[in-house]
PDB file of C-alpha atoms in Angstrom:
ATOM      1  CA  UNK I   1     -18.802  -0.728 -12.557  1.00 52.00           C
ATOM      2  CA  UNK I   2     -17.296  -4.136 -13.418  1.00 56.00           C
ATOM      3  CA  UNK I   3     -13.904  -4.441 -13.112  1.00 63.00           C
ATOM      4  CA  UNK I   4     -12.766  -6.584 -16.365  1.00 87.00           C
ATOM      5  CA  UNK I   5      -9.274  -7.650 -14.542  1.00 94.00           C
ATOM      6  CA  UNK I   6      -8.520 -10.089 -12.046  1.00 95.00           C
ATOM      7  CA  UNK I   7      -6.088  -8.711  -9.968  1.00 94.00           C
ATOM      8  CA  UNK I   8      -3.574  -9.987  -7.940  1.00 96.00           C
ATOM      9  CA  UNK I   9      -1.037  -8.048  -5.617  1.00 94.00           C
ATOM     10  CA  UNK I  10       1.101  -9.475  -3.655  1.00 95.00           C
ATOM     11  CA  UNK I  11       2.406  -7.189  -0.863  1.00 93.00           C
ATOM     12  CA  UNK I  12       6.635  -7.208  -0.531  1.00 90.00           C
ATOM     13  CA  UNK I  13       9.543  -5.941   1.193  1.00 91.00           C
ATOM     14  CA  UNK I  14      12.598  -6.359   0.820  1.00 91.00           C
ATOM     15  CA  UNK I  15      13.700  -8.099   4.374  1.00 92.00           C
ATOM     16  CA  UNK I  16      11.203 -10.487   3.677  1.00 92.00           C
ATOM     17  CA  UNK I  17      13.227 -13.512   2.852  1.00 94.00           C
ATOM     18  CA  UNK I  18      10.282 -15.635   1.703  1.00 95.00           C
ATOM     19  CA  UNK I  19       8.962 -13.025  -0.270  1.00 94.00           C
ATOM     20  CA  UNK I  20      12.032 -12.076  -2.344  1.00 95.00           C
ATOM     21  CA  UNK I  21      12.698 -16.783  -2.588  1.00 96.00           C
ATOM     22  CA  UNK I  22       9.269 -16.669  -4.601  1.00 95.00           C
ATOM     23  CA  UNK I  23      10.084 -13.725  -7.290  1.00 96.00           C
ATOM     24  CA  UNK I  24      10.788 -16.834  -9.739  1.00 96.00           C
ATOM     25  CA  UNK I  25       7.747 -18.570  -9.142  1.00 96.00           C
ATOM     26  CA  UNK I  26       5.733 -14.774  -9.071  1.00 96.00           C
ATOM     27  CA  UNK I  27       7.746 -13.974 -12.451  1.00 97.00           C
ATOM     28  CA  UNK I  28       7.087 -16.964 -13.936  1.00 97.00           C
ATOM     29  CA  UNK I  29       3.006 -16.828 -13.508  1.00 97.00           C
ATOM     30  CA  UNK I  30       3.073 -13.342 -14.473  1.00 97.00           C
ATOM     31  CA  UNK I  31       4.559 -14.867 -17.829  1.00 97.00           C
ATOM     32  CA  UNK I  32       1.660 -17.642 -18.163  1.00 97.00           C
ATOM     33  CA  UNK I  33      -0.967 -15.402 -17.484  1.00 96.00           C
ATOM     34  CA  UNK I  34      -0.230 -12.017 -19.557  1.00 92.00           C
ATOM     35  CA  UNK I  35      -2.132 -12.704 -22.549  1.00 93.00           C
ATOM     36  CA  UNK I  36      -5.359 -13.493 -20.177  1.00 94.00           C
ATOM     37  CA  UNK I  37      -7.197 -10.634 -18.415  1.00 94.00           C
ATOM     38  CA  UNK I  38      -5.333 -11.093 -15.308  1.00 95.00           C
ATOM     39  CA  UNK I  39      -3.543  -8.060 -13.819  1.00 95.00           C
ATOM     40  CA  UNK I  40      -0.078  -8.602 -11.518  1.00 96.00           C
ATOM     41  CA  UNK I  41       1.378  -6.175  -9.160  1.00 94.00           C
ATOM     42  CA  UNK I  42       3.730  -6.320  -6.502  1.00 94.00           C
ATOM     43  CA  UNK I  43       2.928  -3.964  -3.796  1.00 92.00           C
ATOM     44  CA  UNK I  44       6.230  -2.452  -1.325  1.00 89.00           C
ATOM     45  CA  UNK I  45       4.736  -2.331   2.147  1.00 88.00           C
ATOM     46  CA  UNK I  46       8.316  -1.765   3.121  1.00 86.00           C
ATOM     47  CA  UNK I  47       8.846   1.992   4.236  1.00 82.00           C
ATOM     48  CA  UNK I  48      12.372   2.197   4.049  1.00 83.00           C
ATOM     49  CA  UNK I  49      11.822   1.241   0.311  1.00 84.00           C
ATOM     50  CA  UNK I  50      12.520   4.532  -2.163  1.00 86.00           C
ATOM     51  CA  UNK I  51      11.732   5.030  -5.465  1.00 86.00           C
ATOM     52  CA  UNK I  52      15.942   4.761  -6.249  1.00 91.00           C
ATOM     53  CA  UNK I  53      16.247   1.353  -3.843  1.00 92.00           C
ATOM     54  CA  UNK I  54      13.477  -0.374  -5.541  1.00 90.00           C
ATOM     55  CA  UNK I  55      15.013  -0.215  -8.744  1.00 92.00           C
ATOM     56  CA  UNK I  56      18.157  -1.043  -7.947  1.00 95.00           C
ATOM     57  CA  UNK I  57      16.479  -3.870  -6.403  1.00 94.00           C
ATOM     58  CA  UNK I  58      14.090  -4.746  -8.960  1.00 94.00           C
ATOM     59  CA  UNK I  59      16.905  -4.501 -11.711  1.00 96.00           C
ATOM     60  CA  UNK I  60      18.775  -6.950  -9.299  1.00 96.00           C
ATOM     61  CA  UNK I  61      16.485  -9.953  -8.971  1.00 96.00           C
ATOM     62  CA  UNK I  62      15.013 -10.129 -12.434  1.00 96.00           C
ATOM     63  CA  UNK I  63      11.428  -8.974 -11.136  1.00 96.00           C
ATOM     64  CA  UNK I  64       9.233  -8.711 -14.245  1.00 97.00           C
ATOM     65  CA  UNK I  65       6.046  -7.923 -12.365  1.00 96.00           C
ATOM     66  CA  UNK I  66       5.403  -3.829 -11.340  1.00 94.00           C
ATOM     67  CA  UNK I  67       6.200  -3.156  -8.241  1.00 91.00           C
ATOM     68  CA  UNK I  68       3.589   0.048  -6.912  1.00 87.00           C
ATOM     69  CA  UNK I  69       5.740   2.073  -3.503  1.00 82.00           C
ATOM     70  CA  UNK I  70       2.202   3.066  -2.379  1.00 71.00           C
ATOM     71  CA  UNK I  71       1.382   5.190   0.983  1.00 75.00           C
ATOM     72  CA  UNK I  72       2.579   2.015   3.756  1.00 75.00           C
ATOM     73  CA  UNK I  73       0.645   3.009   6.234  1.00 78.00           C
ATOM     74  CA  UNK I  74      -2.529   3.180   4.337  1.00 79.00           C
ATOM     75  CA  UNK I  75      -2.170  -0.098   2.190  1.00 79.00           C
ATOM     76  CA  UNK I  76      -0.780  -1.968   5.344  1.00 79.00           C
ATOM     77  CA  UNK I  77      -4.021  -0.728   6.846  1.00 82.00           C
ATOM     78  CA  UNK I  78      -6.063  -0.954   3.923  1.00 82.00           C
ATOM     79  CA  UNK I  79      -5.406  -4.499   2.926  1.00 80.00           C
ATOM     80  CA  UNK I  80      -4.674  -5.857   6.859  1.00 83.00           C
ATOM     81  CA  UNK I  81      -1.191  -6.943   5.791  1.00 87.00           C
ATOM     82  CA  UNK I  82      -0.079  -7.766   9.364  1.00 86.00           C
ATOM     83  CA  UNK I  83       2.412 -10.797   7.941  1.00 89.00           C
ATOM     84  CA  UNK I  84       4.275 -11.209   4.910  1.00 92.00           C
ATOM     85  CA  UNK I  85       4.747 -13.322   2.510  1.00 92.00           C
ATOM     86  CA  UNK I  86       0.856 -12.515   1.024  1.00 94.00           C
ATOM     87  CA  UNK I  87      -0.963 -12.374  -1.688  1.00 95.00           C
ATOM     88  CA  UNK I  88      -4.202 -11.122  -2.578  1.00 94.00           C
ATOM     89  CA  UNK I  89      -6.238 -12.247  -5.538  1.00 96.00           C
ATOM     90  CA  UNK I  90      -9.257  -9.758  -6.612  1.00 93.00           C
ATOM     91  CA  UNK I  91     -11.828 -11.371  -8.905  1.00 94.00           C
ATOM     92  CA  UNK I  92     -13.597  -9.283 -11.645  1.00 93.00           C
ATOM     93  CA  UNK I  93     -16.306  -8.216  -9.780  1.00 91.00           C
ATOM     94  CA  UNK I  94     -13.604  -6.336  -7.607  1.00 90.00           C
ATOM     95  CA  UNK I  95     -14.177  -9.334  -4.523  1.00 92.00           C
ATOM     96  CA  UNK I  96     -11.259 -10.961  -2.914  1.00 93.00           C
ATOM     97  CA  UNK I  97     -11.140 -14.096  -3.588  1.00 95.00           C
ATOM     98  CA  UNK I  98      -8.211 -15.492  -1.717  1.00 95.00           C
ATOM     99  CA  UNK I  99      -5.416 -14.452   0.442  1.00 94.00           C
ATOM    100  CA  UNK I 100      -2.644 -16.676   0.419  1.00 94.00           C
ATOM    101  CA  UNK I 101      -0.501 -15.974   3.324  1.00 93.00           C
ATOM    102  CA  UNK I 102       3.436 -16.591   3.865  1.00 92.00           C
ATOM    103  CA  UNK I 103       5.520 -18.763   2.404  1.00 92.00           C
ATOM    104  CA  UNK I 104       3.969 -21.371  -0.269  1.00 91.00           C
ATOM    105  CA  UNK I 105       6.055 -24.160  -1.755  1.00 92.00           C
ATOM    106  CA  UNK I 106       3.305 -24.978  -4.481  1.00 95.00           C
ATOM    107  CA  UNK I 107       2.734 -21.345  -4.936  1.00 94.00           C
ATOM    108  CA  UNK I 108       3.166 -21.267  -8.697  1.00 95.00           C
ATOM    109  CA  UNK I 109       0.339 -24.644  -9.108  1.00 96.00           C
ATOM    110  CA  UNK I 110      -2.199 -23.043  -6.556  1.00 95.00           C
ATOM    111  CA  UNK I 111      -2.161 -19.894  -7.847  1.00 96.00           C
ATOM    112  CA  UNK I 112      -2.508 -20.941 -11.524  1.00 97.00           C
ATOM    113  CA  UNK I 113      -5.175 -23.708 -10.427  1.00 97.00           C
ATOM    114  CA  UNK I 114      -7.010 -20.460  -8.535  1.00 96.00           C
ATOM    115  CA  UNK I 115      -6.768 -18.263 -11.262  1.00 97.00           C
ATOM    116  CA  UNK I 116      -7.240 -20.532 -14.635  1.00 95.00           C
ATOM    117  CA  UNK I 117     -10.579 -20.800 -12.035  1.00 95.00           C
ATOM    118  CA  UNK I 118     -11.311 -17.184 -12.561  1.00 95.00           C
ATOM    119  CA  UNK I 119     -11.035 -16.485 -15.862  1.00 91.00           C
TER     120      UNK I 119
END
């Protein structure tokens, strides 16, 4: 089965200062590509974050992108999340196209160019 959408997973924790710093850029990308075949999601890897805390954090930080609260340990293992911020871009065939690690000053342009190329 072929995956129709490009998927952008942003691994995230509330205690990760650079993760919080890139929220506005990630929100803008989410809105820019809203009409395109791209799905954006935050993947919370903060074990201290329950659903109520997550909802409050999302509101306080004006996060527009859906946030998943998976089994943290499993997710960290499955995607080899060793450091944050970490963005994993999955192409339409379901293969990892790129992993962006660490805070990127030019995240918006970098990700925008990459996504244009994958569409």
